[in-house]
Amino acid sequence: MVHPKLNYERRKISAQQYEEYQAQSASTLFDTLAQKYIEWHEPYRKVLDNMAPPYYRWYTGGKLNVYHNILGRHLETERRNKAALIWRGANFEERTYTYQTLAHEVLAMINGLVHLGVKKGDRVLLFMPDIPETVIAMIACASIGAIHVAYHMAYSAEALAQRLNHCQAKFIITCDGAHQRTRSLKGVVNEALERLDYEINHCIVVNHTHKQVLMRPQRDIWYHDLITDPEFSRGATVDLVRHADEPLFMIYTSTKSKKPRAAVHSLAGYLVWAQFTTELLFDLDDMDIFWNTADLVWVNGHTYSVYGPLALGATLFLYEGTISYENTQFFFDYLDKFHVTVLYTTPTILRSVMRAKSTKRYLNRSSNSLRLIGCGGEKISEDLYDWTQFELTNNRNLPITQIWGQTETGGCLIAGVPGVRGFEDDTMMAPLPGVEARLVDAQGHVLDQPGEPGRLVLATPLPSMLQDLYKDEVGYQQTFWKKYPERTYFSTGDGAIYDDKGNLNLTGRLDDILSTGAGRRSLDEIEETVLTMKRVRECAAIVIDHPSQGYILVTYCVLKDFRDESYREKTLREVREHIIEEIGELNLPDKIRFTKYLPKTPDNRVNRDLLKEIALQMEGI
């Protein structure tokens, strides 16, 4: 894409500072960033310990107080009474937390967790919607040294039980329910707990929807009671100083394996990168209101809705629901009412807003507040870029920066940075300072010619990268570090090509994983789940481009007895319910189609290329 040159004046990291960062060696850069963004309780001895690759340890010997670095230090400044979190619930409830009140709630939660027996190294699973209590629980766990494991509430009881058995979490924090879900979250947790091969210590329940739920005495405790009862919310003895290379959190990712896979991220390295990339990409100052539409449970939510913005003292807007075609009016309402100035979202959401604005007369609105947009999850198309620039806002010089990162890297690695030399056109993407990204072929040979597709790899480790895969040492090495025989690279699993100017264009996943702003969906896992149904003989899941939605996931099923076609609606409902029950609503395909046969190759494999062509015709695309 070629667009008029942008004239953007940076507010934080200047263009000159950016160039200085780019010129520094990785070791010097990460030392500089650690000194800038972390207040150390004890200084580190070494920036990177690479004595046992691929197990890299960052800032070894250093110690820090997580609570102080995220919240506590702001209480000593004029930010004490500044809004830290503005929350809007799906039921239109509103709450605002200043840094003082948020810190007070986090301290009460820290005391409550310690009194319940939570200690350093314990896993605490969070099964919650996007509410302030989720943010509070994450920071409280991080402060204690407990490893929080956020898991999306759309997943099924069976999937939740598998993750609990895998991580052996001793404590769960959940809600009675969520306004955007018909089923009780506590009911899903109760069902999952019945399938465990061990007993949890406690389940903390937030009374969010005020619905009646089943609580087991002594094991289950209300969140409100925990943080308000003086016996629990005060007086705990706890050391908040932690080693720099301790685990901070675990996050489950989609995989082609049936076994759950959890990425483990370390403390100081992650916090350094979260703050650096938040400040670099979103250029936040004290007057900004920042809205990240990603769910808190995803790594984008962790990094750019909790740790990055709050550690920098920014004001975050958090919406419990999801913006879609049906509720686009809320999108404009919240931009205007809360005067959101910086937005981080996905092309999928922008496309929904674009479609709604073109078909609903009452949505002839634009935003006067936005000054910068970050876009991740997939590449923004030319028509969507133009619409966002000229229709979404009244600002004709609006930076729309494209961002790429993934769960395993802990944050953004490749992006367009507005206001620095070389990024006059904001659709350009290049590695951020300290990131040594390369394109290689299947054998690991470096590719550098424009238009030549390759595999995106990283030549050196980064502070925010996963430390390990939990309970999967072999998988960690084989999946990420031992793909190529001649050279050790970190394999991202994504493809890319260079354009004529040397900028990177990401082309998507190289495996059967669909990566979106709402997380990853494994096509293999969807197919295997559908095939467990007795009446389904064959199944194939594919992804096709869609003009208004960007792409859609379509699943084709061949039934064993085609007389079931007469019960099409009943069978369709059963397939949908089976997918939701087994692997969760997030894995539900956009379309489920029944067919008499699937196109095959000569070796009897599903011809997916031909199936995609058929699907495009059937969907009228």
Coordinates of C-alpha atoms in Angstrom, one line a residue, residues 10 12-21 419-421:
R10 CA 6.1 11.7 18.9
K12 CA 7.5 10.0 24.4
I13 CA 10.3 8.1 22.7
S14 CA 11.6 10.6 20.1
A15 CA 12.7 9.7 16.6
Q16 CA 16.3 10.4 17.7
Q17 CA 16.0 8.0 20.7
Y18 CA 14.5 5.4 18.5
E19 CA 17.5 5.6 16.1
E20 CA 19.9 5.4 19.1
Y21 CA 18.1 2.2 20.3
G419 CA 6.8 9.4 13.8
V420 CA 10.3 7.9 13.2
R421 CA 12.4 7.9 10.1

